[in-house]
Short mmCIF file of C-alpha atoms and ligand atoms in Angstrom, two decimals:
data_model
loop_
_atom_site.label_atom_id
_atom_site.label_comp_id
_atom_site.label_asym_id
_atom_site.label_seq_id
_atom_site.Cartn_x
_atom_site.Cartn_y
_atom_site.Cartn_z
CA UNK V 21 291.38 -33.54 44.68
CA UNK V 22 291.88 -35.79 41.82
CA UNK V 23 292.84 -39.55 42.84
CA UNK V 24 296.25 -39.60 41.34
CA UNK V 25 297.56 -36.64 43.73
CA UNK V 26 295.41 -38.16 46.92
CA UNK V 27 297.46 -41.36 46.37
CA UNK V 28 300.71 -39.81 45.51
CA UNK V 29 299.82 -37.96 49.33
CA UNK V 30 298.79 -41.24 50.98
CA UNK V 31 301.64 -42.79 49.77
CA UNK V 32 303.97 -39.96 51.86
CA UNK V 33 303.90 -40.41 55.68
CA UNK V 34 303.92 -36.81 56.50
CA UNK V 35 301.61 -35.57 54.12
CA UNK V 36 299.23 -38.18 54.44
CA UNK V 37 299.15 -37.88 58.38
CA UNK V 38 298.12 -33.84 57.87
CA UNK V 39 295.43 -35.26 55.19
CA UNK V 40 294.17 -37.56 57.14
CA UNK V 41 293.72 -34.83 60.16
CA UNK V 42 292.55 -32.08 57.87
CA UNK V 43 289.61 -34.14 56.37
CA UNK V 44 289.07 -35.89 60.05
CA UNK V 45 288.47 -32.08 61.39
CA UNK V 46 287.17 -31.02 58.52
CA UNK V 47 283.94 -33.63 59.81
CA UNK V 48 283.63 -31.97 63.16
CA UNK V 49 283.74 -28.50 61.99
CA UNK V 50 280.78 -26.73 61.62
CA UNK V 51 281.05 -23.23 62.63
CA UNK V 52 282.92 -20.53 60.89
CA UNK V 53 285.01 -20.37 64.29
CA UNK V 54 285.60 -23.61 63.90
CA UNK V 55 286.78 -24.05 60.39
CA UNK V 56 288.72 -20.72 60.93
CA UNK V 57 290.99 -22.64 63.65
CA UNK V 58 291.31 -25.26 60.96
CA UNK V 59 292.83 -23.42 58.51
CA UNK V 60 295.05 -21.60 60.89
CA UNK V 61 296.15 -25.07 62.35
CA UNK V 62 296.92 -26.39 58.29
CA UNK V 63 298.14 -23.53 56.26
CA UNK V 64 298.71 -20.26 58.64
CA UNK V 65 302.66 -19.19 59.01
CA UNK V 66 302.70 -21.61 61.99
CA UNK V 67 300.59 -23.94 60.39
CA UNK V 68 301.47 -27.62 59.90
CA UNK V 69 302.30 -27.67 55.99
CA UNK V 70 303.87 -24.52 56.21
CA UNK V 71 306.17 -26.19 58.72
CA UNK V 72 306.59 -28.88 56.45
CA UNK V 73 307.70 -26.49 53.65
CA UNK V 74 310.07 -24.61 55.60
CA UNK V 75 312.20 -27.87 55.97
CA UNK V 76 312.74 -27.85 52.10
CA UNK V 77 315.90 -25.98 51.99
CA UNK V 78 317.48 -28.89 53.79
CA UNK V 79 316.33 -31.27 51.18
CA UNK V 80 318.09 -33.09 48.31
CA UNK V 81 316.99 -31.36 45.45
CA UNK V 82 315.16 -34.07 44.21
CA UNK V 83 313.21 -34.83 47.78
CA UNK V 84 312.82 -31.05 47.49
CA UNK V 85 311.22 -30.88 44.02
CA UNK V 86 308.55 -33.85 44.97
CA UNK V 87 308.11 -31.53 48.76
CA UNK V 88 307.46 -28.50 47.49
CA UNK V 89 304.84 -29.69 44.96
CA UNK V 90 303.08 -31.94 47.09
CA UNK V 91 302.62 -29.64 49.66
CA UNK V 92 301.86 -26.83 48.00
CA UNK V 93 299.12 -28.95 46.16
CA UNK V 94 297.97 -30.24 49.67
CA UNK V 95 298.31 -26.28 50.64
CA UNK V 96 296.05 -25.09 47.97
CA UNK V 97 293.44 -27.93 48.03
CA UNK V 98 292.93 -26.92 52.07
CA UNK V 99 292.43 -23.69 51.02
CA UNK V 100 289.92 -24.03 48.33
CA UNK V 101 288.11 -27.11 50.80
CA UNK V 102 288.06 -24.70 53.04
CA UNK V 103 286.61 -21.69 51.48
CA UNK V 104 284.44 -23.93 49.77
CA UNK V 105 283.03 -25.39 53.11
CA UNK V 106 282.92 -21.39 54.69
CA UNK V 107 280.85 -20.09 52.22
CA UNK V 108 278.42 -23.65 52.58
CA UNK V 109 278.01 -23.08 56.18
CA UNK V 110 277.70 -18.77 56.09
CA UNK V 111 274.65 -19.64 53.68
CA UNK V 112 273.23 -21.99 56.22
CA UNK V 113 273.96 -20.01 58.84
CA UNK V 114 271.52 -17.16 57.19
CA UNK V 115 269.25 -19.47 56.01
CA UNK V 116 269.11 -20.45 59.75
CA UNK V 117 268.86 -16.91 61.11
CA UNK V 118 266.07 -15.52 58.50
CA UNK V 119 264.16 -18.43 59.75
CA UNK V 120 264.57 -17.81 63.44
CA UNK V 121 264.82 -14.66 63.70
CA UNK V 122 262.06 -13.90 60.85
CA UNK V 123 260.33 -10.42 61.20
CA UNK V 124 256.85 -9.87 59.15
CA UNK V 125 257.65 -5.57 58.61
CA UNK V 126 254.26 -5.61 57.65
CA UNK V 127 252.52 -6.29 60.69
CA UNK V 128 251.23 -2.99 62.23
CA UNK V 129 253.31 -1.37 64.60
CA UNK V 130 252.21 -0.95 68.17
CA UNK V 131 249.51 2.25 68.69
CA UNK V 132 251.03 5.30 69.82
CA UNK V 133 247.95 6.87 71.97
CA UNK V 134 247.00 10.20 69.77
CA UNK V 135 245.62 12.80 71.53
CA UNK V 136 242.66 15.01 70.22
CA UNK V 137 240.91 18.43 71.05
CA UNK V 138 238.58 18.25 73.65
CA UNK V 139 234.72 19.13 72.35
CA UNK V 140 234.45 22.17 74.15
CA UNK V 141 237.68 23.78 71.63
CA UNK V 142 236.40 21.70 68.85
CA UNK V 143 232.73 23.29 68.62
CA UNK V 144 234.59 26.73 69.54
CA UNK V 145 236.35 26.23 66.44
CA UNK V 146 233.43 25.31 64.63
CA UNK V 147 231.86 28.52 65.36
CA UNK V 148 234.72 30.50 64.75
CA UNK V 149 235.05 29.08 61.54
CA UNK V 150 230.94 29.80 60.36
CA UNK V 151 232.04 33.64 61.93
CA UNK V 152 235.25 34.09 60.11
CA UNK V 153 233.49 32.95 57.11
CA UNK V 154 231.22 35.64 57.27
CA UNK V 155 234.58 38.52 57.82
CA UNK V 156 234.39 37.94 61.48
CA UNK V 157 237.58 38.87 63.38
CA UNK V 158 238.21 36.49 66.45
CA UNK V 159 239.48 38.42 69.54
CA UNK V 160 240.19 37.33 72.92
CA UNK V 161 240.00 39.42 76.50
CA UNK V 162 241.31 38.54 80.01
CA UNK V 163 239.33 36.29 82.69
CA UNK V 164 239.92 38.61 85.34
CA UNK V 165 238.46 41.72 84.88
CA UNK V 166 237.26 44.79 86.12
CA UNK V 167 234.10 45.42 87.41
CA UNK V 168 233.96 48.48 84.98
CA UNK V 169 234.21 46.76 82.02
CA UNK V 170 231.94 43.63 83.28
CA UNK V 171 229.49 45.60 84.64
CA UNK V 172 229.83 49.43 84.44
CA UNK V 173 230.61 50.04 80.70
CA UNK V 174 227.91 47.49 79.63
CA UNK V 175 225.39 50.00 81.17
CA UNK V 176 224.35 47.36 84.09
CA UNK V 177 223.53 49.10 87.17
CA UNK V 178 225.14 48.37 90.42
CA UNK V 179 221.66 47.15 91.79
CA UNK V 180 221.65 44.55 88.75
CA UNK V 181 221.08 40.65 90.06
CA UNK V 182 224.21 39.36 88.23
CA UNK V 183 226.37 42.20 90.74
CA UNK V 184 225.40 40.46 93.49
CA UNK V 185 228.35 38.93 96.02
CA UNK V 186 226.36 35.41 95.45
CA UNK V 187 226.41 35.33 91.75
CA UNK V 188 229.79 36.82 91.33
CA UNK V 189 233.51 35.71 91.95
CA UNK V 190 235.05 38.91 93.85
CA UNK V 191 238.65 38.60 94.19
CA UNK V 192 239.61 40.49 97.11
CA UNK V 193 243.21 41.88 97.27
CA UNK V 194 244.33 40.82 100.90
CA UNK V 195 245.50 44.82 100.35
CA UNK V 196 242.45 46.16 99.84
CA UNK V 197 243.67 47.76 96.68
CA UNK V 198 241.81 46.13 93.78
CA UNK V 199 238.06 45.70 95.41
CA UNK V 200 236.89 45.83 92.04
CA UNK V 201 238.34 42.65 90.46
CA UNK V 202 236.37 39.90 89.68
CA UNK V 203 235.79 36.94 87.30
CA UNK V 204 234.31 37.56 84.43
CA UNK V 205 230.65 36.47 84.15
CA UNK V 206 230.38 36.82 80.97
CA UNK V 207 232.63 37.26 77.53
CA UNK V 208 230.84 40.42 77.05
CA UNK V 209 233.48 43.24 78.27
CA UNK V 210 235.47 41.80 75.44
CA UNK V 211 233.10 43.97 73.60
CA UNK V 212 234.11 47.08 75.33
CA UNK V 213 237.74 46.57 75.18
CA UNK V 214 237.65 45.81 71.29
CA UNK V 215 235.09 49.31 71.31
CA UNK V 216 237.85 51.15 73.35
CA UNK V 217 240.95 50.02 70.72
CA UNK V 218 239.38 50.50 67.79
CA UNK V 219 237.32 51.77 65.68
CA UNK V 220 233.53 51.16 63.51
CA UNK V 221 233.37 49.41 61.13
CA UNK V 222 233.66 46.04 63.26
CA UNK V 223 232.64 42.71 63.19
CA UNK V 224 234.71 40.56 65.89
CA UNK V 225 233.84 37.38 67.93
CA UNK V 226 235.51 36.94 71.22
CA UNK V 227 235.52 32.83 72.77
CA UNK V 228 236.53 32.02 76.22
CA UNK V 229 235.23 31.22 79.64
CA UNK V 230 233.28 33.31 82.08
CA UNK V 231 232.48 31.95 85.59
CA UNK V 232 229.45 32.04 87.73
CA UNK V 233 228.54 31.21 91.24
CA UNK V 234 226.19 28.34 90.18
CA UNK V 235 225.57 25.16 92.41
CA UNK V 236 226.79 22.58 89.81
CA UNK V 237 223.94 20.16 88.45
CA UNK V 238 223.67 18.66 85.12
CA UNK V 239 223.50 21.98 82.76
CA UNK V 240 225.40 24.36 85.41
CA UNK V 241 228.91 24.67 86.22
CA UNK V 242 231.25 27.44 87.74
CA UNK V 243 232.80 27.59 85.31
CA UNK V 244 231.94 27.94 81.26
CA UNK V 245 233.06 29.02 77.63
CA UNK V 246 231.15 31.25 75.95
CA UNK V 247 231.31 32.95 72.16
CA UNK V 248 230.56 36.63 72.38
CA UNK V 249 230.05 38.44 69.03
CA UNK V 250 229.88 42.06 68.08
CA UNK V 251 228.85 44.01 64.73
CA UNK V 252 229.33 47.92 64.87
CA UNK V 253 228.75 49.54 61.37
CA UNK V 254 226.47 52.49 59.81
CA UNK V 255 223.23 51.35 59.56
CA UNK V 256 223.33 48.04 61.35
CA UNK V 257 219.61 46.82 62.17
CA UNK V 258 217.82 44.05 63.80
CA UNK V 259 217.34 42.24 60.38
CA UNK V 260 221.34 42.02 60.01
CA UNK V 261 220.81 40.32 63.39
CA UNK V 262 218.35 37.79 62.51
CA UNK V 263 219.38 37.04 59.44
CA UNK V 264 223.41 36.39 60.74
CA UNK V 265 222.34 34.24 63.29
CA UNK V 266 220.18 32.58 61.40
CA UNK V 267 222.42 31.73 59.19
CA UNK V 268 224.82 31.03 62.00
CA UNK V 269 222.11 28.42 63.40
CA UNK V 270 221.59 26.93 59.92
CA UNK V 271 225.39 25.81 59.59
CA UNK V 272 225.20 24.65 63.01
CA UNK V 273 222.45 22.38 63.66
CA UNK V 274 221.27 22.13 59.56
CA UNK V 275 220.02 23.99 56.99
CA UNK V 276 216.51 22.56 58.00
CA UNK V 277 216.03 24.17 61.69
CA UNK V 278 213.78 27.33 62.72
CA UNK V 279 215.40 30.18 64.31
CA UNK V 280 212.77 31.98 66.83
CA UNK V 281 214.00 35.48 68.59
CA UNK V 282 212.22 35.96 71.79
CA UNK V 283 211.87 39.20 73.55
CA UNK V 284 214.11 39.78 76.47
CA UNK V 285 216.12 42.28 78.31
CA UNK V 286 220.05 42.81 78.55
CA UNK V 287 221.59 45.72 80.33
CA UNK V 288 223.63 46.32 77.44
CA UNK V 289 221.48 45.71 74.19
CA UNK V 290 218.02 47.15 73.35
CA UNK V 291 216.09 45.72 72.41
CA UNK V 292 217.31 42.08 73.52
CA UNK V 293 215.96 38.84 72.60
CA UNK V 294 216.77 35.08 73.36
CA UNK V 295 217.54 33.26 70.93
CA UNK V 296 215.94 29.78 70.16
CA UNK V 297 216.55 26.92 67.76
CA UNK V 298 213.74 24.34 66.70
CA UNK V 299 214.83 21.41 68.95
CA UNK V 300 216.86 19.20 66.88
CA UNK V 301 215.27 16.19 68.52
CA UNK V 302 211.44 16.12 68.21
CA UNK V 303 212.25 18.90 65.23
CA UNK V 304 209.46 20.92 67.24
CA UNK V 305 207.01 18.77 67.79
CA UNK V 306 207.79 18.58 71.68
CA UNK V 307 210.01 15.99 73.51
CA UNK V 308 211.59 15.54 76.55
CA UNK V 309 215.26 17.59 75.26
CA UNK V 310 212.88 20.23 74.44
CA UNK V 311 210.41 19.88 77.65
CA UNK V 312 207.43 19.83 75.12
CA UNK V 313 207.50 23.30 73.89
CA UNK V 314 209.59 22.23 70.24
CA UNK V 315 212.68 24.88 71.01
CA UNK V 316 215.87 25.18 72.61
CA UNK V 317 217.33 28.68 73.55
CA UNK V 318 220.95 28.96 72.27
CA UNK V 319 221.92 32.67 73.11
CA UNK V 320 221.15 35.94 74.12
CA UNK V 321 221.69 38.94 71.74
CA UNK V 322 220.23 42.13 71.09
CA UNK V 323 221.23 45.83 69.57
CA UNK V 324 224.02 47.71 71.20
CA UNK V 325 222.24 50.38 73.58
CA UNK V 326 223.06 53.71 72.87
CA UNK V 327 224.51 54.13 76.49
CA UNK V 328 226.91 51.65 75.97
CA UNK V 329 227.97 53.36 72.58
CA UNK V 330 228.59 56.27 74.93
CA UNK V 331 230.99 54.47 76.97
CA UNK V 332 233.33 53.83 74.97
CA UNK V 333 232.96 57.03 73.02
CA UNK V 334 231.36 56.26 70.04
CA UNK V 335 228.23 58.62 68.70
CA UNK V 336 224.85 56.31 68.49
CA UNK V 337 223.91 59.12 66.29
CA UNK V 338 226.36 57.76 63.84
CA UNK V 339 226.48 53.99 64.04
CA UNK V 340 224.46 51.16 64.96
CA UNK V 341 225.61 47.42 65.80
CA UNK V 342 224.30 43.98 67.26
CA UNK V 343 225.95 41.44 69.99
CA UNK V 344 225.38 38.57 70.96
CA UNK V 345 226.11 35.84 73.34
CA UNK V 346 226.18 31.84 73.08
CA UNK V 347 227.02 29.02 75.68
CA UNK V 348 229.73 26.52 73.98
CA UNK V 349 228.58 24.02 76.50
CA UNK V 350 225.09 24.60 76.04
CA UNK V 351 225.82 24.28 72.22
CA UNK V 352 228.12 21.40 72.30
CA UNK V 353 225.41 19.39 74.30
CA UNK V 354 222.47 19.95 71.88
CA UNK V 355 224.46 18.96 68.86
CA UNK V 356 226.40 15.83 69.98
CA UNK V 357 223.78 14.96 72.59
CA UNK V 358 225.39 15.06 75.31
CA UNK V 359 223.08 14.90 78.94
CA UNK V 360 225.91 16.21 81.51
CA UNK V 361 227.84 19.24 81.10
CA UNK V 362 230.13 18.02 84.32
CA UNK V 363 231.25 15.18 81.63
CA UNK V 364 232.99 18.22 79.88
CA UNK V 365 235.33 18.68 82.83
CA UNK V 366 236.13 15.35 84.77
CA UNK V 367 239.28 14.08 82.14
CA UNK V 368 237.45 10.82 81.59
CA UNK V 369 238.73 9.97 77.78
CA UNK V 370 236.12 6.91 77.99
CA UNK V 371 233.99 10.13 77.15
CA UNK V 372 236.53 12.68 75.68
CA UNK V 373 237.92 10.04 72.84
CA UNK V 374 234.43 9.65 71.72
CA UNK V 375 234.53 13.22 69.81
N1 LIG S 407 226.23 38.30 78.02
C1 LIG S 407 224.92 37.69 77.93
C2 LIG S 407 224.89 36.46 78.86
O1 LIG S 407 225.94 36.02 79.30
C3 LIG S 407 224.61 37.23 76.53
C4 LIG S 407 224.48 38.37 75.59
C5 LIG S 407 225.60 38.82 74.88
C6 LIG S 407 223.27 39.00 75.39
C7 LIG S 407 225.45 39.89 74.00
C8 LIG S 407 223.15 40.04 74.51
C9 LIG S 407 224.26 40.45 73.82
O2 LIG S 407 223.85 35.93 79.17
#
């Protein structure tokens, strides 16, 4: 406000008396609320020099002129003072709030706990992967099974060792009707059910858990997952064998380990051999992992006996094929080193987040 007007006001009673308040509050407001209620007290419809104004009509035109001129100057320098001071103290306001209530966006959030596969489906998918890569199918069969496709079909006699009520899980009907149900003790009557839908030329795997009446310890458990794989083509022989697992082995455990095939028997494959790497510790030398003899057995495999061709009605005459059979666990534990196969199964992710 230029001195000539602010003494022209001073120089009125009235106007000087609403100056004199309006700068006065002006001082002791310093919220927006605050300087809101100031304006609304000065210059609203109810406002003081709005008051003022509405008296002009009873003025003498002369006393009205000097009115109306001086008050509406007073009116618009309260407005301007006051939007000036509103938009001072919004910008401190925010200057105030980005310094208390800062936020540095680029601190890292807070973890969300990820999950992750547990070994046992990890090296399963591993394996699947080296077999698919080879034309491998994977299939799958059911836990529960019949004894004729556990036992029976895979040519193993009912005086076999593995029949036996104390290696086996029976699972009696309280009926009586299903006395032949049991768990499977092995994935290989997936064998017999992909032989029964379908058929040669086939090359299928088959992953999933068999169970066995073991007394847990530290490389035994009830319960276990193994890979069963089966090749059924003209002309299959024992060199396809080695030379797929083998290769198997290689991708596994590296490119630099020995594959040995010891003889063996299996109901269902003749001939049969276990199946030994060179132990990936000592590298055959001898060690402790190995128990000094330089190899660790991984599976059991063999060539499809003719009888168990028969079962499922193909003609031995006209094809030949190889299966065999590998512990995950087993597996899992020589690559990653791992001395407990219960650690597999107690849901302790002290162990579990380590793979
Ligand atoms: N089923 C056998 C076992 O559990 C492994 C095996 C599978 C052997 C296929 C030969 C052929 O020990």
């Amino acid at each position: 406000m230029n001195e000539e007007l602010r003494r022209e006001i001073l120089g009125d009673p009235d106007f000087s008396t609403i100056l004199e308040d309006f700068e006065r509050g002006l001082e002791h407001a310093s919220s927006v609320e605050e300087i809101e209620e100031l304006r609304r007290a000065f210059v609203s419809r109810k406002g003081r020099i709005t008051e003022l104004l509405k008296r002009l009509p009873t003025l003498e035109p002369g006393e009205r002129r000097r009115v109306g001129r001086l008050g509406n100057l007073l009116k618009d320098y309260v407005e301007k003072t006051v939007a000036r001071r509103l938009s001072d103290v919004r910008e401190m306001e925010l200057r105030r709030t980005l310094v208390e209530e800062w936020v540095d966006i680029t601190l890292p959030g807070d973890p969300v706990p990820r999950g992750s596969l547990h070994l046992i489906t990890r090296v399963i998918e591993e394996i699947e992967d080296i077999f698919v890569g080879m034309g491998y199918q994977v299939v799958e069969g059911p836990e529960v099974e019949l004894d004729y496709y556990n036992f029976e079909a895979l040519n193993t006699p009912d005086w076999h060792p593995s029949k036996s009520l104390q290696d086996t899980f029976y699972l009696i009907s309280p009926y009586g009707d299903y006395p032949d149900l049991l768990l499977r003790t092995h994935t290989s009557p997936v064998q017999i059910r992909v032989m029964e839908s379908t058929r040669p030329p086939l090359y299928v795997i088959a992953p999933g858990k068999a169970y066995r009446h073991d007394v847990p310890d530290a490389t035994h458990s009830i319960m276990m997952h193994q890979v069963e794989g089966l090749a059924v083509d003209e002309d299959i022989s024992f060199s396809d064998l080695k030379g797929t697992l083998e290769y198997f082995t290689r991708r596994m455990f590296g490119e630099e380990r020995e594959v040995r095939f010891r003889p063996h028997f299996f109901p269902f494959t003749e001939p049969s051999a276990e199946v030994d790497v060179s132990c990936i510790m000592c590298r055959g030398k001898g060690c402790r992992l190995c128990k000094g003899s330089g190899w660790l057995e991984i599976m059991g495999a063999g060539m499809v006996d003719p009888n168990v061709f028969r079962n499922v009605g193909y003609d031995p005459e006209e094809v030949t094929g190889f299966a065999f059979g590998m512990g995950v666990e087993r597996i899992a534990m020589l690559k990653y080193g791992i001395p407990d196969i219960r650690l597999f199964y107690e849901n302790d992710v002290r162990f579990l987040a380590q793979f």
